[in-house]
mmCIF file of C-alpha atoms and ligand atoms in Angstrom:
data_model
loop_
_atom_site.group_PDB
_atom_site.id
_atom_site.type_symbol
_atom_site.label_atom_id
_atom_site.label_comp_id
_atom_site.label_asym_id
_atom_site.label_seq_id
_atom_site.Cartn_x
_atom_site.Cartn_y
_atom_site.Cartn_z
ATOM 1 C CA UNK A 397 0.106 0.230 0.272
ATOM 2 C CA UNK A 398 1.192 3.813 -0.926
ATOM 3 C CA UNK A 399 2.022 5.499 2.558
ATOM 4 C CA UNK A 400 0.435 8.319 1.054
ATOM 5 C CA UNK A 401 1.720 11.687 3.218
ATOM 6 C CA UNK A 402 5.144 10.627 2.544
ATOM 7 C CA UNK A 403 7.177 10.835 -0.515
ATOM 8 C CA UNK A 404 9.338 8.850 -2.478
ATOM 9 C CA UNK A 405 12.160 8.925 -5.242
ATOM 10 C CA UNK A 406 11.897 6.603 -8.363
ATOM 11 C CA UNK A 407 15.227 5.284 -9.929
ATOM 12 C CA UNK A 408 14.909 3.419 -12.861
ATOM 13 C CA UNK A 409 17.893 1.222 -14.219
ATOM 14 C CA UNK A 410 18.249 0.200 -10.130
ATOM 15 C CA UNK A 411 18.788 -3.451 -10.927
ATOM 16 C CA UNK A 412 22.416 -3.123 -11.244
ATOM 17 C CA UNK A 413 25.579 -0.521 -11.580
ATOM 18 C CA UNK A 414 24.338 3.286 -11.635
ATOM 19 C CA UNK A 415 20.810 2.775 -10.231
ATOM 20 C CA UNK A 416 21.369 0.533 -7.791
ATOM 21 C CA UNK A 417 23.595 2.437 -5.910
ATOM 22 C CA UNK A 418 22.126 5.785 -5.696
ATOM 23 C CA UNK A 419 19.053 3.569 -4.370
ATOM 24 C CA UNK A 420 21.223 3.020 -1.644
ATOM 25 C CA UNK A 421 22.464 6.610 -1.294
ATOM 26 C CA UNK A 422 18.579 7.611 -1.159
ATOM 27 C CA UNK A 423 18.070 5.026 1.357
ATOM 28 C CA UNK A 424 20.644 6.600 2.888
ATOM 29 C CA UNK A 425 19.134 9.724 3.073
ATOM 30 C CA UNK A 426 15.978 8.672 4.365
ATOM 31 C CA UNK A 427 13.805 8.442 1.246
ATOM 32 C CA UNK A 428 11.561 5.774 -0.057
ATOM 33 C CA UNK A 429 12.106 4.914 -3.196
ATOM 34 C CA UNK A 430 10.200 2.855 -5.940
ATOM 35 C CA UNK A 431 12.719 0.717 -8.332
ATOM 36 C CA UNK A 432 12.029 -0.194 -11.819
ATOM 37 C CA UNK A 433 13.668 -2.628 -13.747
ATOM 38 C CA UNK A 434 13.258 -5.554 -16.106
ATOM 39 C CA UNK A 435 15.707 -8.209 -13.033
ATOM 40 C CA UNK A 436 12.826 -8.729 -10.880
ATOM 41 C CA UNK A 437 15.246 -10.620 -8.158
ATOM 42 C CA UNK A 438 17.961 -8.327 -8.591
ATOM 43 C CA UNK A 439 15.820 -5.039 -7.575
ATOM 44 C CA UNK A 440 14.143 -7.410 -4.226
ATOM 45 C CA UNK A 441 17.620 -7.782 -3.531
ATOM 46 C CA UNK A 442 17.577 -4.519 -3.722
ATOM 47 C CA UNK A 443 14.805 -4.093 -1.028
ATOM 48 C CA UNK A 444 16.395 -6.364 1.332
ATOM 49 C CA UNK A 445 19.272 -5.019 1.756
ATOM 50 C CA UNK A 446 18.042 -1.424 1.657
ATOM 51 C CA UNK A 447 15.328 -2.387 5.269
ATOM 52 C CA UNK A 448 18.024 -4.582 6.810
ATOM 53 C CA UNK A 449 19.292 -0.986 7.259
ATOM 54 C CA UNK A 450 16.180 1.483 7.466
ATOM 55 C CA UNK A 451 13.746 -0.657 8.544
ATOM 56 C CA UNK A 452 11.365 2.295 8.287
ATOM 57 C CA UNK A 453 11.658 2.661 4.683
ATOM 58 C CA UNK A 454 9.008 2.003 1.940
ATOM 59 C CA UNK A 455 10.675 0.879 -1.148
ATOM 60 C CA UNK A 456 8.472 -0.103 -4.155
ATOM 61 C CA UNK A 457 9.391 -2.993 -7.346
ATOM 62 C CA UNK A 458 8.346 -2.432 -10.461
ATOM 63 C CA UNK A 459 9.916 -5.223 -12.587
ATOM 64 C CA UNK A 460 9.136 -4.274 -15.978
ATOM 65 C CA UNK A 461 11.133 -3.454 -19.336
ATOM 66 C CA UNK A 462 10.984 0.155 -20.391
ATOM 67 C CA UNK A 463 11.840 -0.380 -23.825
ATOM 68 C CA UNK A 464 8.268 -0.632 -24.091
ATOM 69 C CA UNK A 465 6.048 2.375 -24.529
ATOM 70 C CA UNK A 466 3.031 0.818 -23.633
ATOM 71 C CA UNK A 467 5.139 -0.367 -20.153
ATOM 72 C CA UNK A 468 6.530 3.167 -20.032
ATOM 73 C CA UNK A 469 2.839 4.479 -19.314
ATOM 74 C CA UNK A 470 1.812 1.747 -17.019
ATOM 75 C CA UNK A 471 4.391 2.937 -14.589
ATOM 76 C CA UNK A 472 3.996 5.944 -14.406
ATOM 77 C CA UNK A 473 -0.307 4.853 -13.785
ATOM 78 C CA UNK A 474 0.275 3.388 -11.154
ATOM 79 C CA UNK A 475 2.117 5.556 -9.117
ATOM 80 C CA UNK A 476 -0.612 7.940 -9.354
ATOM 81 C CA UNK A 477 -1.382 6.693 -5.748
ATOM 82 C CA UNK A 478 1.735 7.678 -4.639
ATOM 83 C CA UNK A 479 3.896 11.256 -3.828
ATOM 84 C CA UNK A 480 6.636 11.717 -6.133
ATOM 85 C CA UNK A 481 9.625 13.811 -4.856
ATOM 86 C CA UNK A 482 11.999 12.896 -7.421
ATOM 87 C CA UNK A 483 11.746 10.863 -10.391
ATOM 88 C CA UNK A 484 15.578 9.664 -11.163
ATOM 89 C CA UNK A 485 15.749 8.069 -15.387
ATOM 90 C CA UNK A 486 18.480 5.820 -15.120
ATOM 91 C CA UNK A 487 18.525 2.640 -17.747
ATOM 92 C CA UNK A 488 19.634 2.972 -20.062
ATOM 93 C CA UNK A 489 22.565 0.284 -22.488
ATOM 94 C CA UNK A 490 25.122 1.247 -24.556
ATOM 95 C CA UNK A 491 26.213 -0.277 -27.924
ATOM 96 C CA UNK A 492 29.570 -0.153 -29.434
ATOM 97 C CA UNK A 493 29.474 -1.228 -33.191
ATOM 98 C CA UNK A 494 29.684 0.599 -36.346
ATOM 99 C CA UNK A 495 27.172 2.337 -37.512
ATOM 100 C CA UNK A 496 27.180 -0.144 -40.627
ATOM 101 C CA UNK A 497 26.846 -2.701 -39.045
ATOM 102 C CA UNK A 498 24.648 -2.366 -35.870
ATOM 103 C CA UNK A 499 22.199 -5.055 -34.763
ATOM 104 C CA UNK A 500 18.772 -2.514 -35.508
ATOM 105 C CA UNK A 501 16.445 -5.273 -33.179
ATOM 106 C CA UNK A 502 19.434 -3.938 -30.351
ATOM 107 C CA UNK A 503 19.264 -0.015 -31.347
ATOM 108 C CA UNK A 504 15.852 0.394 -31.322
ATOM 109 C CA UNK A 505 15.531 -0.996 -28.169
ATOM 110 C CA UNK A 506 17.887 1.502 -26.841
ATOM 111 C CA UNK A 507 16.555 4.301 -29.056
ATOM 112 C CA UNK A 508 13.406 3.548 -26.920
ATOM 113 C CA UNK A 509 15.210 3.395 -23.320
ATOM 114 C CA UNK A 510 17.346 5.209 -23.821
ATOM 115 C CA UNK A 511 15.512 8.405 -25.183
ATOM 116 C CA UNK A 512 11.844 7.455 -25.176
ATOM 117 C CA UNK A 513 11.227 6.580 -21.896
ATOM 118 C CA UNK A 514 13.421 9.122 -19.961
ATOM 119 C CA UNK A 515 11.551 11.781 -21.986
ATOM 120 C CA UNK A 516 8.065 10.132 -21.464
ATOM 121 C CA UNK A 517 8.949 9.736 -18.010
ATOM 122 C CA UNK A 518 9.937 13.344 -17.877
ATOM 123 C CA UNK A 519 7.299 15.354 -19.216
ATOM 124 C CA UNK A 520 4.453 13.009 -17.774
ATOM 125 C CA UNK A 521 6.315 14.224 -14.333
ATOM 126 C CA UNK A 522 6.601 17.026 -15.022
ATOM 127 C CA UNK A 523 3.276 17.921 -15.806
ATOM 128 C CA UNK A 524 1.755 16.464 -12.602
ATOM 129 C CA UNK A 525 4.814 17.670 -10.188
ATOM 130 C CA UNK A 526 6.708 21.095 -11.339
ATOM 131 C CA UNK A 527 4.476 23.112 -9.376
ATOM 132 C CA UNK A 528 5.593 21.227 -5.468
ATOM 133 C CA UNK A 529 8.190 22.584 -4.013
ATOM 134 C CA UNK A 530 11.474 20.220 -3.555
ATOM 135 C CA UNK A 531 11.241 18.254 -6.972
ATOM 136 C CA UNK A 532 13.680 17.156 -8.680
ATOM 137 C CA UNK A 533 13.868 15.729 -12.343
ATOM 138 C CA UNK A 534 17.772 13.779 -12.555
ATOM 139 C CA UNK A 535 18.071 12.072 -15.951
ATOM 140 C CA UNK A 536 21.355 10.296 -16.613
ATOM 141 C CA UNK A 537 23.089 11.136 -20.047
ATOM 142 C CA UNK A 538 26.911 10.248 -20.226
ATOM 143 C CA UNK A 539 29.932 12.093 -20.916
ATOM 144 C CA UNK A 540 29.289 10.959 -24.566
ATOM 145 C CA UNK A 541 25.766 13.376 -24.146
ATOM 146 C CA UNK A 542 27.797 16.056 -25.161
ATOM 147 C CA UNK A 543 30.965 14.365 -26.886
ATOM 148 C CA UNK A 544 30.813 12.423 -29.875
ATOM 149 C CA UNK A 545 33.111 8.180 -28.541
ATOM 150 C CA UNK A 546 34.147 6.582 -31.813
ATOM 151 C CA UNK A 547 32.219 3.333 -31.913
ATOM 152 C CA UNK A 548 29.673 4.357 -30.447
ATOM 153 C CA UNK A 549 27.663 6.775 -32.459
ATOM 154 C CA UNK A 550 24.055 5.871 -31.831
ATOM 155 C CA UNK A 551 24.783 5.672 -28.027
ATOM 156 C CA UNK A 552 25.764 8.726 -27.422
ATOM 157 C CA UNK A 553 23.084 10.375 -29.983
ATOM 158 C CA UNK A 554 20.379 8.987 -27.426
ATOM 159 C CA UNK A 555 22.140 10.726 -24.624
ATOM 160 C CA UNK A 556 23.195 14.457 -26.780
ATOM 161 C CA UNK A 557 19.204 14.092 -27.069
ATOM 162 C CA UNK A 558 18.779 12.922 -22.631
ATOM 163 C CA UNK A 559 20.987 16.132 -21.867
ATOM 164 C CA UNK A 560 19.775 18.844 -24.606
ATOM 165 C CA UNK A 561 16.332 17.609 -23.784
ATOM 166 C CA UNK A 562 17.055 18.153 -19.723
ATOM 167 C CA UNK A 563 19.058 21.144 -20.212
ATOM 168 C CA UNK A 564 16.387 22.369 -22.758
ATOM 169 C CA UNK A 565 13.264 21.467 -19.633
ATOM 170 C CA UNK A 566 15.342 22.457 -16.882
ATOM 171 C CA UNK A 567 15.417 26.456 -18.512
ATOM 172 C CA UNK A 568 11.928 26.165 -18.841
ATOM 173 C CA UNK A 569 11.355 25.088 -15.669
ATOM 174 C CA UNK A 570 13.454 28.130 -14.468
ATOM 175 C CA UNK A 571 12.350 30.704 -16.791
ATOM 176 C CA UNK A 572 8.259 29.864 -16.159
ATOM 177 C CA UNK A 573 9.019 30.386 -12.185
ATOM 178 C CA UNK A 574 8.243 26.551 -12.012
ATOM 179 C CA UNK A 575 8.962 25.031 -8.313
ATOM 180 C CA UNK A 576 10.303 21.740 -10.132
ATOM 181 C CA UNK A 577 14.032 21.117 -11.165
ATOM 182 C CA UNK A 578 15.384 19.574 -13.530
ATOM 183 C CA UNK A 579 19.390 18.059 -13.587
ATOM 184 C CA UNK A 580 22.035 16.188 -16.415
ATOM 185 C CA UNK A 581 24.171 13.718 -14.696
ATOM 186 C CA UNK A 582 26.916 12.994 -17.036
ATOM 187 C CA UNK A 583 29.563 9.610 -16.278
ATOM 188 C CA UNK A 584 32.032 9.025 -17.689
ATOM 189 C CA UNK A 585 32.949 4.371 -17.832
ATOM 190 C CA UNK A 586 31.889 3.197 -14.300
ATOM 191 C CA UNK A 587 32.657 0.274 -13.599
ATOM 192 C CA UNK A 588 29.038 -1.700 -13.866
ATOM 193 C CA UNK A 589 27.208 -4.438 -16.236
ATOM 194 C CA UNK A 590 27.489 -1.710 -18.906
ATOM 195 C CA UNK A 591 30.589 -2.460 -20.526
ATOM 196 C CA UNK A 592 29.381 -5.868 -20.825
ATOM 197 C CA UNK A 593 25.669 -5.216 -22.576
ATOM 198 C CA UNK A 594 27.311 -2.966 -24.891
ATOM 199 C CA UNK A 595 29.726 -5.070 -26.383
ATOM 200 C CA UNK A 596 26.837 -8.466 -26.150
ATOM 201 C CA UNK A 597 30.251 -9.924 -23.959
ATOM 202 C CA UNK A 598 29.541 -12.610 -20.880
ATOM 203 C CA UNK A 599 32.768 -10.882 -19.172
ATOM 204 C CA UNK A 600 33.699 -7.130 -19.660
ATOM 205 C CA UNK A 601 37.515 -5.807 -17.147
ATOM 206 C CA UNK A 602 37.481 -2.117 -17.554
ATOM 207 C CA UNK A 603 40.840 -2.354 -16.048
ATOM 208 C CA UNK A 604 41.970 -3.330 -19.543
ATOM 209 C CA UNK A 605 39.254 -1.868 -21.766
ATOM 210 C CA UNK A 606 39.683 1.671 -19.969
ATOM 211 C CA UNK A 607 42.507 1.494 -17.129
ATOM 212 C CA UNK A 608 40.562 4.320 -15.233
ATOM 213 C CA UNK A 609 37.355 4.710 -14.278
ATOM 214 C CA UNK A 610 34.724 5.146 -11.674
ATOM 215 C CA UNK A 611 33.324 2.946 -9.249
ATOM 216 C CA UNK A 612 28.898 2.814 -8.948
ATOM 217 C CA UNK A 613 29.458 3.538 -5.812
ATOM 218 C CA UNK A 614 31.369 7.185 -6.869
ATOM 219 C CA UNK A 615 29.496 7.953 -9.273
ATOM 220 C CA UNK A 616 26.139 7.465 -7.064
ATOM 221 C CA UNK A 617 28.329 10.056 -4.747
ATOM 222 C CA UNK A 618 28.858 12.272 -7.805
ATOM 223 C CA UNK A 619 24.730 12.548 -8.541
ATOM 224 C CA UNK A 620 24.333 12.718 -4.769
ATOM 225 C CA UNK A 621 26.407 16.165 -5.318
ATOM 226 C CA UNK A 622 24.311 17.411 -8.199
ATOM 227 C CA UNK A 623 20.843 16.730 -6.222
ATOM 228 C CA UNK A 624 22.666 19.153 -3.489
ATOM 229 C CA UNK A 625 23.469 21.432 -5.880
ATOM 230 C CA UNK A 626 21.650 24.455 -7.140
ATOM 231 C CA UNK A 627 23.638 23.915 -10.937
ATOM 232 C CA UNK A 628 22.558 22.011 -13.842
ATOM 233 C CA UNK A 629 25.234 19.541 -15.087
ATOM 234 C CA UNK A 630 26.948 17.026 -13.008
ATOM 235 C CA UNK A 631 29.837 15.891 -15.526
ATOM 236 C CA UNK A 632 32.930 13.543 -15.247
ATOM 237 C CA UNK A 633 35.486 14.992 -17.164
ATOM 238 C CA UNK A 634 36.398 11.668 -19.306
ATOM 239 C CA UNK A 635 40.039 12.976 -19.750
ATOM 240 C CA UNK A 636 41.098 13.801 -15.852
ATOM 241 C CA UNK A 637 38.100 11.901 -14.270
ATOM 242 C CA UNK A 638 36.824 15.094 -12.546
ATOM 243 C CA UNK A 639 34.015 15.337 -11.696
ATOM 244 C CA UNK A 640 32.270 19.325 -11.770
ATOM 245 C CA UNK A 641 28.801 20.618 -11.678
ATOM 246 C CA UNK A 642 27.863 23.567 -14.115
ATOM 247 C CA UNK A 643 25.025 25.928 -15.434
ATOM 248 C CA UNK A 644 23.771 24.196 -19.143
ATOM 249 C CA UNK A 645 26.436 23.438 -20.930
ATOM 250 C CA UNK A 646 24.608 23.732 -24.765
ATOM 251 C CA UNK A 647 24.314 26.649 -26.393
ATOM 252 C CA UNK A 648 21.128 27.869 -26.130
ATOM 253 C CA UNK A 649 18.908 30.602 -28.300
ATOM 254 C CA UNK A 650 16.705 31.966 -25.110
ATOM 255 C CA UNK A 651 17.145 35.733 -26.088
ATOM 256 C CA UNK A 652 17.551 35.792 -30.385
ATOM 257 C CA UNK A 653 15.212 38.176 -32.136
ATOM 258 C CA UNK A 654 15.421 35.114 -35.053
ATOM 259 C CA UNK A 655 13.175 32.995 -32.585
ATOM 260 C CA UNK A 656 9.225 31.952 -33.187
ATOM 261 C CA UNK A 657 7.248 34.773 -31.991
ATOM 262 C CA UNK A 658 3.957 34.025 -29.773
ATOM 263 C CA UNK A 659 0.845 35.409 -31.405
ATOM 264 C CA UNK A 660 0.579 38.587 -28.113
ATOM 265 C CA UNK A 661 4.245 39.068 -29.802
ATOM 266 C CA UNK A 662 3.162 39.357 -33.363
ATOM 267 C CA UNK A 663 0.204 41.101 -33.053
ATOM 268 C CA UNK A 664 2.651 43.507 -31.135
ATOM 269 C CA UNK A 665 4.791 43.928 -33.592
ATOM 270 C CA UNK A 666 2.045 44.696 -36.390
ATOM 271 C CA UNK A 667 0.834 47.345 -34.262
ATOM 272 C CA UNK A 668 3.582 48.566 -33.886
ATOM 273 C CA UNK A 669 5.321 48.612 -37.423
ATOM 274 C CA UNK A 670 1.418 50.741 -37.887
ATOM 275 C CA UNK A 671 2.269 53.363 -35.481
ATOM 276 C CA UNK A 672 5.537 53.964 -37.577
ATOM 277 C CA UNK A 673 4.325 54.040 -40.646
ATOM 278 C CA UNK A 674 1.179 56.088 -39.773
ATOM 279 C CA UNK A 675 3.990 58.911 -38.157
ATOM 280 C CA UNK A 676 5.664 58.681 -41.525
HETATM 281 P P1 LIG B 507 23.971 -1.745 -15.908
HETATM 282 O O1 LIG B 507 24.507 -1.802 -14.596
HETATM 283 O O2 LIG B 507 23.591 -1.875 -17.081
HETATM 284 O O3 LIG B 507 23.027 -1.169 -15.507
HETATM 285 C C1 LIG B 507 21.902 -0.539 -16.229
HETATM 286 C C2 LIG B 507 20.390 -0.571 -15.946
HETATM 287 O O4 LIG B 507 19.371 0.017 -16.330
HETATM 288 C C3 LIG B 507 20.303 -1.945 -14.988
HETATM 289 O O5 LIG B 507 19.532 -1.601 -14.009
HETATM 290 C C4 LIG B 507 19.299 -2.299 -15.715
HETATM 291 O O6 LIG B 507 18.157 -3.106 -15.736
HETATM 292 C C5 LIG B 507 18.350 -1.195 -16.721
HETATM 293 N N1 LIG B 507 18.059 -1.836 -17.986
HETATM 294 C C6 LIG B 507 17.758 -2.715 -18.967
HETATM 295 N N2 LIG B 507 17.082 -2.479 -19.619
HETATM 296 C C7 LIG B 507 15.805 -2.677 -19.322
HETATM 297 C C8 LIG B 507 14.945 -2.413 -19.778
HETATM 298 N N3 LIG B 507 14.604 -2.777 -21.351
HETATM 299 N N4 LIG B 507 13.961 -1.457 -18.961
HETATM 300 C C9 LIG B 507 13.650 -1.350 -17.871
HETATM 301 N N5 LIG B 507 15.626 -1.213 -17.386
HETATM 302 C C10 LIG B 507 16.171 -1.657 -18.957
HETATM 303 O O7 LIG B 507 24.743 -0.205 -16.407
HETATM 304 P P2 LIG B 507 24.861 1.685 -15.449
HETATM 305 O O8 LIG B 507 26.571 1.696 -16.225
HETATM 306 O O9 LIG B 507 25.026 1.474 -13.872
HETATM 307 O O10 LIG B 507 23.838 2.406 -16.709
HETATM 308 C C11 LIG B 507 22.810 3.686 -15.976
HETATM 309 C C12 LIG B 507 23.256 4.195 -17.027
HETATM 310 O O11 LIG B 507 24.510 5.236 -17.396
HETATM 311 C C13 LIG B 507 22.927 4.322 -17.995
HETATM 312 O O12 LIG B 507 21.528 5.000 -18.652
HETATM 313 C C14 LIG B 507 24.030 4.793 -18.718
HETATM 314 O O13 LIG B 507 23.646 4.751 -20.254
HETATM 315 C C15 LIG B 507 24.288 5.890 -18.272
HETATM 316 N N6 LIG B 507 26.062 5.574 -18.232
HETATM 317 C C16 LIG B 507 26.677 4.366 -17.988
HETATM 318 C C17 LIG B 507 28.286 5.202 -18.583
HETATM 319 C C18 LIG B 507 29.086 3.342 -18.005
HETATM 320 O O14 LIG B 507 30.633 3.272 -18.465
HETATM 321 N N7 LIG B 507 28.967 2.773 -17.040
HETATM 322 C C19 LIG B 507 28.483 5.684 -18.389
HETATM 323 C C20 LIG B 507 27.959 7.026 -18.149
HETATM 324 C C21 LIG B 507 26.466 6.763 -18.977
HETATM 325 P P3 LIG B 507 17.540 -5.180 -15.844
HETATM 326 O O15 LIG B 507 18.819 -5.413 -16.656
HETATM 327 O O16 LIG B 507 17.701 -5.407 -14.844
HETATM 328 O O17 LIG B 507 16.606 -4.551 -16.671
#
């Protein structure tokens, strides 16, 4: 049963890696959790681990394949009885390989999980909660969501989308006086199951493949730093592995005179023109 008076943090992709550690980190902050991914067994293990340390918390498990569009809508509808505070779109996977030879079935699922699901969840969450004080949306991009990485073109493109969508949303929320804040977390190489999935490999050695990387626990600590800050982007530099907080990084046409005008602005401009021509 939803504890109607209490607030919840949603973490998608909480069955391993960054999502698992992020859920643990939010539990340590006393947050009730709703955790989603396909592997129910892993979510059960996470729940047991959290409740052993913090028995008063509520941890709700939602086992779902979020690369299926209907499941995204179903999960959001299922959560209507809960008061949500923070939504973390973390579920995602990558693919290494030439764009000319990729498994299109895998790429299709990646587009739906990395792009469609966070876009739908973000829009639904913003629509319902944007005026609620203290609410946050955190979308997981990547260092590859700001820099193209060779051999990972389609994956990077999905993460460029996440960076652009979330930065744009963050600006819109601020400009319209909403209470919710939207933020982008962009980790670099992190030791998780990502390497195995991206390379379709049974085993993956981060020491051999990268040499330098963060642990998923370190990534969760960075994410919490972003959560606590008033900045929009928390990014790991893929060369130095330093984590820093930023205002939006992408170029923005906020004050351009070439933006589409609203009907009211267009009417105002027409009146101004006709006033000028009457004066002449
Ligand atoms: P991970 O250990 O493979 O975790 C991925 C999570 O996403 C798992 O919980 C997985 O759960 C979930 N997931 C995958 N497919 C799903 C589906 N169809 N439906 C629902 N959930 C699904 O990898 P990770 O590194 O922690 O990845 C977390 C996020 O960080 C991803 O968005 C990734 O792109 C991003 N990231 C990772 C790195 C890195 O180097 N590791 C760097 C930059 C960004 P199930 O398999 O149980 O469904």
